[in-house]
Short mmCIF file of C-alpha atoms in Angstrom, two decimals:
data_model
loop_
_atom_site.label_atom_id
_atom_site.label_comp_id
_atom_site.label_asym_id
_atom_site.label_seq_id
_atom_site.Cartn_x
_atom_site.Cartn_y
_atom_site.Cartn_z
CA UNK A 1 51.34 -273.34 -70.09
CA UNK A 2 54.55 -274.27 -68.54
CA UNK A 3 54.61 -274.66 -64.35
CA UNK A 4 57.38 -275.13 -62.12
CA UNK A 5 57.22 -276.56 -58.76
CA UNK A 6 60.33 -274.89 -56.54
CA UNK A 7 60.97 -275.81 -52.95
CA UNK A 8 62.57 -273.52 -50.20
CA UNK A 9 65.73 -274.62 -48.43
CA UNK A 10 67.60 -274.16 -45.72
CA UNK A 11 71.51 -272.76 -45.12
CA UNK A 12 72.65 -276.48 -45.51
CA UNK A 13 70.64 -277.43 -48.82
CA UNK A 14 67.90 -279.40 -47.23
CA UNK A 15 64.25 -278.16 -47.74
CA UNK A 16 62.36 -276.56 -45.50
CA UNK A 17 59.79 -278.42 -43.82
CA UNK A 18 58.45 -276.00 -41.55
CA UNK A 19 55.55 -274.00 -41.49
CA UNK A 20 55.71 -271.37 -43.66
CA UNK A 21 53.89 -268.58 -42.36
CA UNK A 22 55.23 -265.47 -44.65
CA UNK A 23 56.70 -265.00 -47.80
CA UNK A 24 59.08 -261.77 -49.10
CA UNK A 25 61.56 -260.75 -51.55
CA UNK A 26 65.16 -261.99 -49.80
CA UNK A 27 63.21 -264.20 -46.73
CA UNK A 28 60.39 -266.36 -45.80
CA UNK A 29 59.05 -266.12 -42.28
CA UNK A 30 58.55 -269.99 -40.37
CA UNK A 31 56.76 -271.33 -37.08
CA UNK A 32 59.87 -272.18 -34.92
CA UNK A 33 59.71 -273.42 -31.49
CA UNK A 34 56.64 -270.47 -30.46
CA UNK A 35 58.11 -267.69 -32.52
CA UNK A 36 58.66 -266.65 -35.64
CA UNK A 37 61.49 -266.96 -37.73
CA UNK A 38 62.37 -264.95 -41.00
CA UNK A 39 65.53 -266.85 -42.69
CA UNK A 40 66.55 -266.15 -46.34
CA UNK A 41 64.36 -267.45 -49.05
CA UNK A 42 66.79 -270.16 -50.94
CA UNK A 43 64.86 -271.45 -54.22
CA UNK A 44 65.55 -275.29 -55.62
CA UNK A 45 63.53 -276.02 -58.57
CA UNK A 46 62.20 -279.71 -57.82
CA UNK A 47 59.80 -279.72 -61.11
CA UNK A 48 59.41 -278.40 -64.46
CA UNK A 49 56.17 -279.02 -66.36
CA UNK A 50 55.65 -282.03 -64.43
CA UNK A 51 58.96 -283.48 -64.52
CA UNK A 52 60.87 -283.94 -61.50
CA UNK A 53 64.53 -281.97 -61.76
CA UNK A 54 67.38 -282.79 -59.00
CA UNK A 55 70.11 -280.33 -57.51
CA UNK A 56 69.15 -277.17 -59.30
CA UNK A 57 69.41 -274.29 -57.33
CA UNK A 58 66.85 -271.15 -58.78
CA UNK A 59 69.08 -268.40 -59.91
CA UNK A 60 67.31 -265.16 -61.34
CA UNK A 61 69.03 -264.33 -64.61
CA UNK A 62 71.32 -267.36 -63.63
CA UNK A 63 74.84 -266.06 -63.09
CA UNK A 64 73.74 -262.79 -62.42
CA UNK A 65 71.68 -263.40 -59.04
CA UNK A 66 72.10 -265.21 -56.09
CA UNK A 67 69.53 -265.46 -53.77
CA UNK A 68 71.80 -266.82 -50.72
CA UNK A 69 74.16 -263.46 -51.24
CA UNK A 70 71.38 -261.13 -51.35
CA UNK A 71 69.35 -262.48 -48.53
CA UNK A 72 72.67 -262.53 -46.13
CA UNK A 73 72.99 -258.84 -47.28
CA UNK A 74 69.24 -257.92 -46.56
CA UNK A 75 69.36 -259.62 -43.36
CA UNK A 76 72.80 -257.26 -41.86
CA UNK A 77 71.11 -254.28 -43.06
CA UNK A 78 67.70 -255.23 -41.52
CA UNK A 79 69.14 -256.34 -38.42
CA UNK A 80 71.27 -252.93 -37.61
CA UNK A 81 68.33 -251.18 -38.24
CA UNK A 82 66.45 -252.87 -35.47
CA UNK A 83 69.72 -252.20 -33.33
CA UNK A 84 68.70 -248.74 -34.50
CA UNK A 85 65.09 -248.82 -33.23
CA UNK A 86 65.74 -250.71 -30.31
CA UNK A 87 62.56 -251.86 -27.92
CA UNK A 88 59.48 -250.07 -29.13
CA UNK A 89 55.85 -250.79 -28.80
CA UNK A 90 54.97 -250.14 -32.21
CA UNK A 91 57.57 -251.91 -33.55
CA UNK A 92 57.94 -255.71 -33.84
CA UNK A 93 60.97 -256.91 -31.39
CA UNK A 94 64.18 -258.89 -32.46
CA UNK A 95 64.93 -261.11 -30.01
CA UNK A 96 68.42 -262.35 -31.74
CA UNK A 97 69.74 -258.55 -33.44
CA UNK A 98 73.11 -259.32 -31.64
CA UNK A 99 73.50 -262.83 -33.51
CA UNK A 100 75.70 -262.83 -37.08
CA UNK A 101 73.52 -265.56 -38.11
CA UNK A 102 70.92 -264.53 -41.26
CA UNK A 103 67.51 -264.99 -39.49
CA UNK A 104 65.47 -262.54 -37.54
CA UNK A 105 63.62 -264.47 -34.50
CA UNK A 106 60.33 -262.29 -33.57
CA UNK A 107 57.08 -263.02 -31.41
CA UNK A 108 54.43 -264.34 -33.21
CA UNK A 109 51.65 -262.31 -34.46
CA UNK A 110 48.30 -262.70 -35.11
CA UNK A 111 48.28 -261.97 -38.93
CA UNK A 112 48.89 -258.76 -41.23
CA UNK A 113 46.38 -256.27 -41.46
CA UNK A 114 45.52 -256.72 -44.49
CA UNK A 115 44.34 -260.33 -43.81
CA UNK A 116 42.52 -258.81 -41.34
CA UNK A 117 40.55 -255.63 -43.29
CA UNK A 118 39.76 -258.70 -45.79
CA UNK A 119 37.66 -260.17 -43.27
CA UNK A 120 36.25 -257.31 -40.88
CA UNK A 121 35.80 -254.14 -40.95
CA UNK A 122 36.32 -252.41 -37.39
CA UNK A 123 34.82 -249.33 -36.04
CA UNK A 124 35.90 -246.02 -36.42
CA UNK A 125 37.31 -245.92 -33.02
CA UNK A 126 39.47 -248.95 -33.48
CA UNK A 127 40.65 -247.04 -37.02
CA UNK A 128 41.49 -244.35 -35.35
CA UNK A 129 43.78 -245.97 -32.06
CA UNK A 130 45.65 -248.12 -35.05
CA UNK A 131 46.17 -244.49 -36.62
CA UNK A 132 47.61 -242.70 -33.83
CA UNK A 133 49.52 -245.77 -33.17
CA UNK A 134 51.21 -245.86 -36.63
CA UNK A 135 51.96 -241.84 -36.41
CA UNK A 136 53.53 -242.41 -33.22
CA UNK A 137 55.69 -245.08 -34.45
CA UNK A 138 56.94 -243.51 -37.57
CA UNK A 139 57.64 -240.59 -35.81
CA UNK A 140 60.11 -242.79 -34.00
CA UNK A 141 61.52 -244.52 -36.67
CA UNK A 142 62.37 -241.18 -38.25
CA UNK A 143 63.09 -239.61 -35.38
CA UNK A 144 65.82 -242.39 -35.04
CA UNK A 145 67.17 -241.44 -38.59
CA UNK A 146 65.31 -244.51 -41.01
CA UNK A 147 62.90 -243.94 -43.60
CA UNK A 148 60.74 -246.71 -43.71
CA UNK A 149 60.14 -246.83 -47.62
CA UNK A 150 57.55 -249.86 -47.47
CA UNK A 151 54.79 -248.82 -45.69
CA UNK A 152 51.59 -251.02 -46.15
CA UNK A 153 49.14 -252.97 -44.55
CA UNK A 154 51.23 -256.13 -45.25
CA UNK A 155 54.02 -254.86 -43.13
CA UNK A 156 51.75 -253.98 -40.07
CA UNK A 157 50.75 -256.91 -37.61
CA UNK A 158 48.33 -257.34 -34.43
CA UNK A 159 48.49 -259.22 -31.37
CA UNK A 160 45.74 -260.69 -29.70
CA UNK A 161 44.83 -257.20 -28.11
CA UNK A 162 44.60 -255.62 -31.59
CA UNK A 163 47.52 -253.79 -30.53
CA UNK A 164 49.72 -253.21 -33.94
CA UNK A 165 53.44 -253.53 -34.72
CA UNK A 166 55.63 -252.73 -37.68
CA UNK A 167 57.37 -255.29 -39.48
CA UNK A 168 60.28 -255.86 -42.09
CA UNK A 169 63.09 -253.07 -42.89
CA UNK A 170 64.87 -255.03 -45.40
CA UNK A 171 63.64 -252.57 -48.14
CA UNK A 172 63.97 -249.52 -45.29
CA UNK A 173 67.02 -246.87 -45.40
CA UNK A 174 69.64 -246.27 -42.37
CA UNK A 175 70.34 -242.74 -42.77
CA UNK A 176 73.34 -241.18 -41.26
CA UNK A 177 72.53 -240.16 -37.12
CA UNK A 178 73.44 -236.49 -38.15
CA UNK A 179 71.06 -236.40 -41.21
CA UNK A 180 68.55 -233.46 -40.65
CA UNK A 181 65.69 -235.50 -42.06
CA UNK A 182 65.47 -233.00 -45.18
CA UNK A 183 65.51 -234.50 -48.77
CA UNK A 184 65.80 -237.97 -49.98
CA UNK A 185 68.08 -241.87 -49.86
CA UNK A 186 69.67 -242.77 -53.12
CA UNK A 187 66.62 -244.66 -54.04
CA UNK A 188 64.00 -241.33 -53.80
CA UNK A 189 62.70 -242.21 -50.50
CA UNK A 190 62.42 -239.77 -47.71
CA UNK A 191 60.35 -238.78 -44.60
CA UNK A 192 57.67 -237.51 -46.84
CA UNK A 193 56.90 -240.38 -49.45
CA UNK A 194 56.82 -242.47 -45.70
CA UNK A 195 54.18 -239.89 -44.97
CA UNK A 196 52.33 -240.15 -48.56
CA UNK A 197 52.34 -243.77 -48.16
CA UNK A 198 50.75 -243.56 -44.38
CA UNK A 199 47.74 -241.83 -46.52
CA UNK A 200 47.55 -244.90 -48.66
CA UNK A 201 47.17 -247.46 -45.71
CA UNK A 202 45.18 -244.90 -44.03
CA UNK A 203 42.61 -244.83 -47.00
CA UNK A 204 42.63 -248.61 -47.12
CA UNK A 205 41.71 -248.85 -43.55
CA UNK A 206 39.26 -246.64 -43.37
CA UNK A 207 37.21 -247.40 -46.64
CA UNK A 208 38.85 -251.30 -47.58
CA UNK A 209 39.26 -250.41 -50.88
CA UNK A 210 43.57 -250.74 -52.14
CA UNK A 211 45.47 -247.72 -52.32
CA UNK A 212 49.04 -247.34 -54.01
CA UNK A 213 51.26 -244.43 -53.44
CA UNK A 214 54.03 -245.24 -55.78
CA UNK A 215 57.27 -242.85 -56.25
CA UNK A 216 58.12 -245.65 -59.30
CA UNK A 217 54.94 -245.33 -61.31
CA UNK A 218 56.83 -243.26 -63.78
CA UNK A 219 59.43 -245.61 -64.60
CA UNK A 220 60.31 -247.12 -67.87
CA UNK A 221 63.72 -248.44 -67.04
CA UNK A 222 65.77 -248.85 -64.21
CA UNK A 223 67.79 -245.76 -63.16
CA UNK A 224 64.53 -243.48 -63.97
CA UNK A 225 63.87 -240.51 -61.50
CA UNK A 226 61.44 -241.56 -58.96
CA UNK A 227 58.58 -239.15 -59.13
CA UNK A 228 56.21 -237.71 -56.71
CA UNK A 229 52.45 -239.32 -57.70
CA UNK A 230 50.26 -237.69 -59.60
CA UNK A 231 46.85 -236.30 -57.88
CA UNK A 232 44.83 -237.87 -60.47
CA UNK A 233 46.83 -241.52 -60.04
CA UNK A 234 44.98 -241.36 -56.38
CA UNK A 235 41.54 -242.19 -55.32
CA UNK A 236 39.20 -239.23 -54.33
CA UNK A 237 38.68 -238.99 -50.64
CA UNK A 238 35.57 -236.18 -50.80
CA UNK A 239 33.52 -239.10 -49.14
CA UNK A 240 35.92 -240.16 -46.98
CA UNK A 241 36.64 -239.89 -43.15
CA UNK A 242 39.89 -237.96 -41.85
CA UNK A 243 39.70 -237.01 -46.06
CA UNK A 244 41.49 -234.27 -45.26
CA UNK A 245 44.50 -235.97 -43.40
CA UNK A 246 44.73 -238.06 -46.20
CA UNK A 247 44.94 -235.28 -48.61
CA UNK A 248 47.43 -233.61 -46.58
CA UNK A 249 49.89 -236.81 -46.47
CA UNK A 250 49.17 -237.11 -50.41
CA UNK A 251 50.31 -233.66 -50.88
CA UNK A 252 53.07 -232.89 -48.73
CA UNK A 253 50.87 -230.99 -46.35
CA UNK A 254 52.82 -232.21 -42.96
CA UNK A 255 56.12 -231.40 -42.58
CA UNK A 256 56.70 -234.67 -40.52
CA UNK A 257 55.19 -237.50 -38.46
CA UNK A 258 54.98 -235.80 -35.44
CA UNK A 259 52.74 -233.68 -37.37
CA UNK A 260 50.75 -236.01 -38.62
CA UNK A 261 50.01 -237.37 -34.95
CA UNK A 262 49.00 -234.52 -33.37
CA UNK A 263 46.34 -233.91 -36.49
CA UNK A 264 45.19 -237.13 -35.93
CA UNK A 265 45.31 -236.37 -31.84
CA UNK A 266 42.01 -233.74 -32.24
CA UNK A 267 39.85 -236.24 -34.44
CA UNK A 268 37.01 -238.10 -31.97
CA UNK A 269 34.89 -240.82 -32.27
CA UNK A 270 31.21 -240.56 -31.04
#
């Protein structure tokens, strides 16, 4: 079987020799000076099947794809949508969102939660605070006009009081200030498949088992209408606490975050 070796590099071709604490599609996230640093993730092949290889930079589809141009992109659009947020506890802060420079310099974190469900499973009552937490927060970030798009446990991180914090927009969508949050982004996304997918990390919180909510499970090619999912493609949740909250993100039951919140607001733990 054929293996490659690739290093990541740096803006100025050298390879990165930092820790490398996070890895996504246009950035990897390093240990810099007490923080944490997302640059773009730059690709050099440095062996093939053993062999060493020199000065080849890894180009999807070669000419077609270039990872520098496509990280610099993500990183403009990802930045202006912090500008968006602004300071918010549930969100995780930008120290450097005025700066044209490609990197995104943020506290560092604990770990992702799911790292953290892998390990440990917490009590109801801790469920339930991260819950109303993550309501709260998306109900900001649409009330701010951006539809997440990419909500899962890997994008949600804790400090050392447990205290949670969304990260990475690169894949989120900047709507227009004036939209009236009804209907959908180019890509199919919208207020409500943010909601659907809060039942999906709610589910795997609650009973560790993985949940998918995927508006692309239909597609055969690119271009294909993004669909909402089937029941049936779901887990049951008869046995399963807050069930019913779940059902009602899976099945466009709230008509927004806010309303998801103040469900989750009359739920106790005794």
């Amino acid at each position: 079987m054929a293996s490659d070796i690739a290093n990541y590099l740096y803006l100025d071709g050298t390879i990165v020799k930092e820790e490398i604490i996070g890895v996504g599609g246009a950035g990897i996230v390093v240990n810099r000076g007490g923080y944490a640093f997302k640059i773009p993730r730059i690709s050099k092949l440095s062996e093939i099947d053993g062999v060493p290889v020199h000065d080849r930079i890894l180009n999807h589809n070669e000419d077609n794809y270039n990872e520098l141009a496509v990280a610099i992109i993500s990183f403009k659009h990802e930045k202006a949508i912090y500008k968006r947020l602004g300071d918010h506890p549930g969100i995780i802060r930008c120290y450097n969102v005025d700066s044209e420079e490609p990197s995104i310099q943020m506290p560092l974190m604990n770990g992702d939660l799911r790292q953290y469900l892998g390990e440990i499973r917490p009590k109801r009552s801790r469920q339930l605070s991260w819950l109303l937490q993550l309501a709260c927060t998306m109900a900001f970030v649409h009330t701010n006009r951006v539809i997440i798009c990419d909500f899962r446990l890997d994008n949600i991180v804790y400090d050392d009081d447990m205290n949670i914090r969304l990260i990475d927009f690169s894949e989120s969508s900047l709507m227009y200030l004036e939209w009236d949050l009804e209907g959908y982004d180019k890509y199919g996304f919208s207020i409500l498949t943010d909601i659907g997918q809060f039942g999906a990390v709610m589910f795997e919180i609650i009973t560790g088992q993985h949940c998918s909510f995927d508006i692309y499970e239909d597609w055969q090619k690119v271009g294909d209408p993004t669909t909402w999912p089937r029941r049936e493609t779901l887990p049951s949740t008869s046995e399963v606490w807050l069930g019913s909250i779940i059902e009602k993100c899976w099945t466009k039951g709230f008509a927004s975050a806010g309303d998801l919140e103040r469900e989750l607001e009359k739920e106790n733990v005794y």
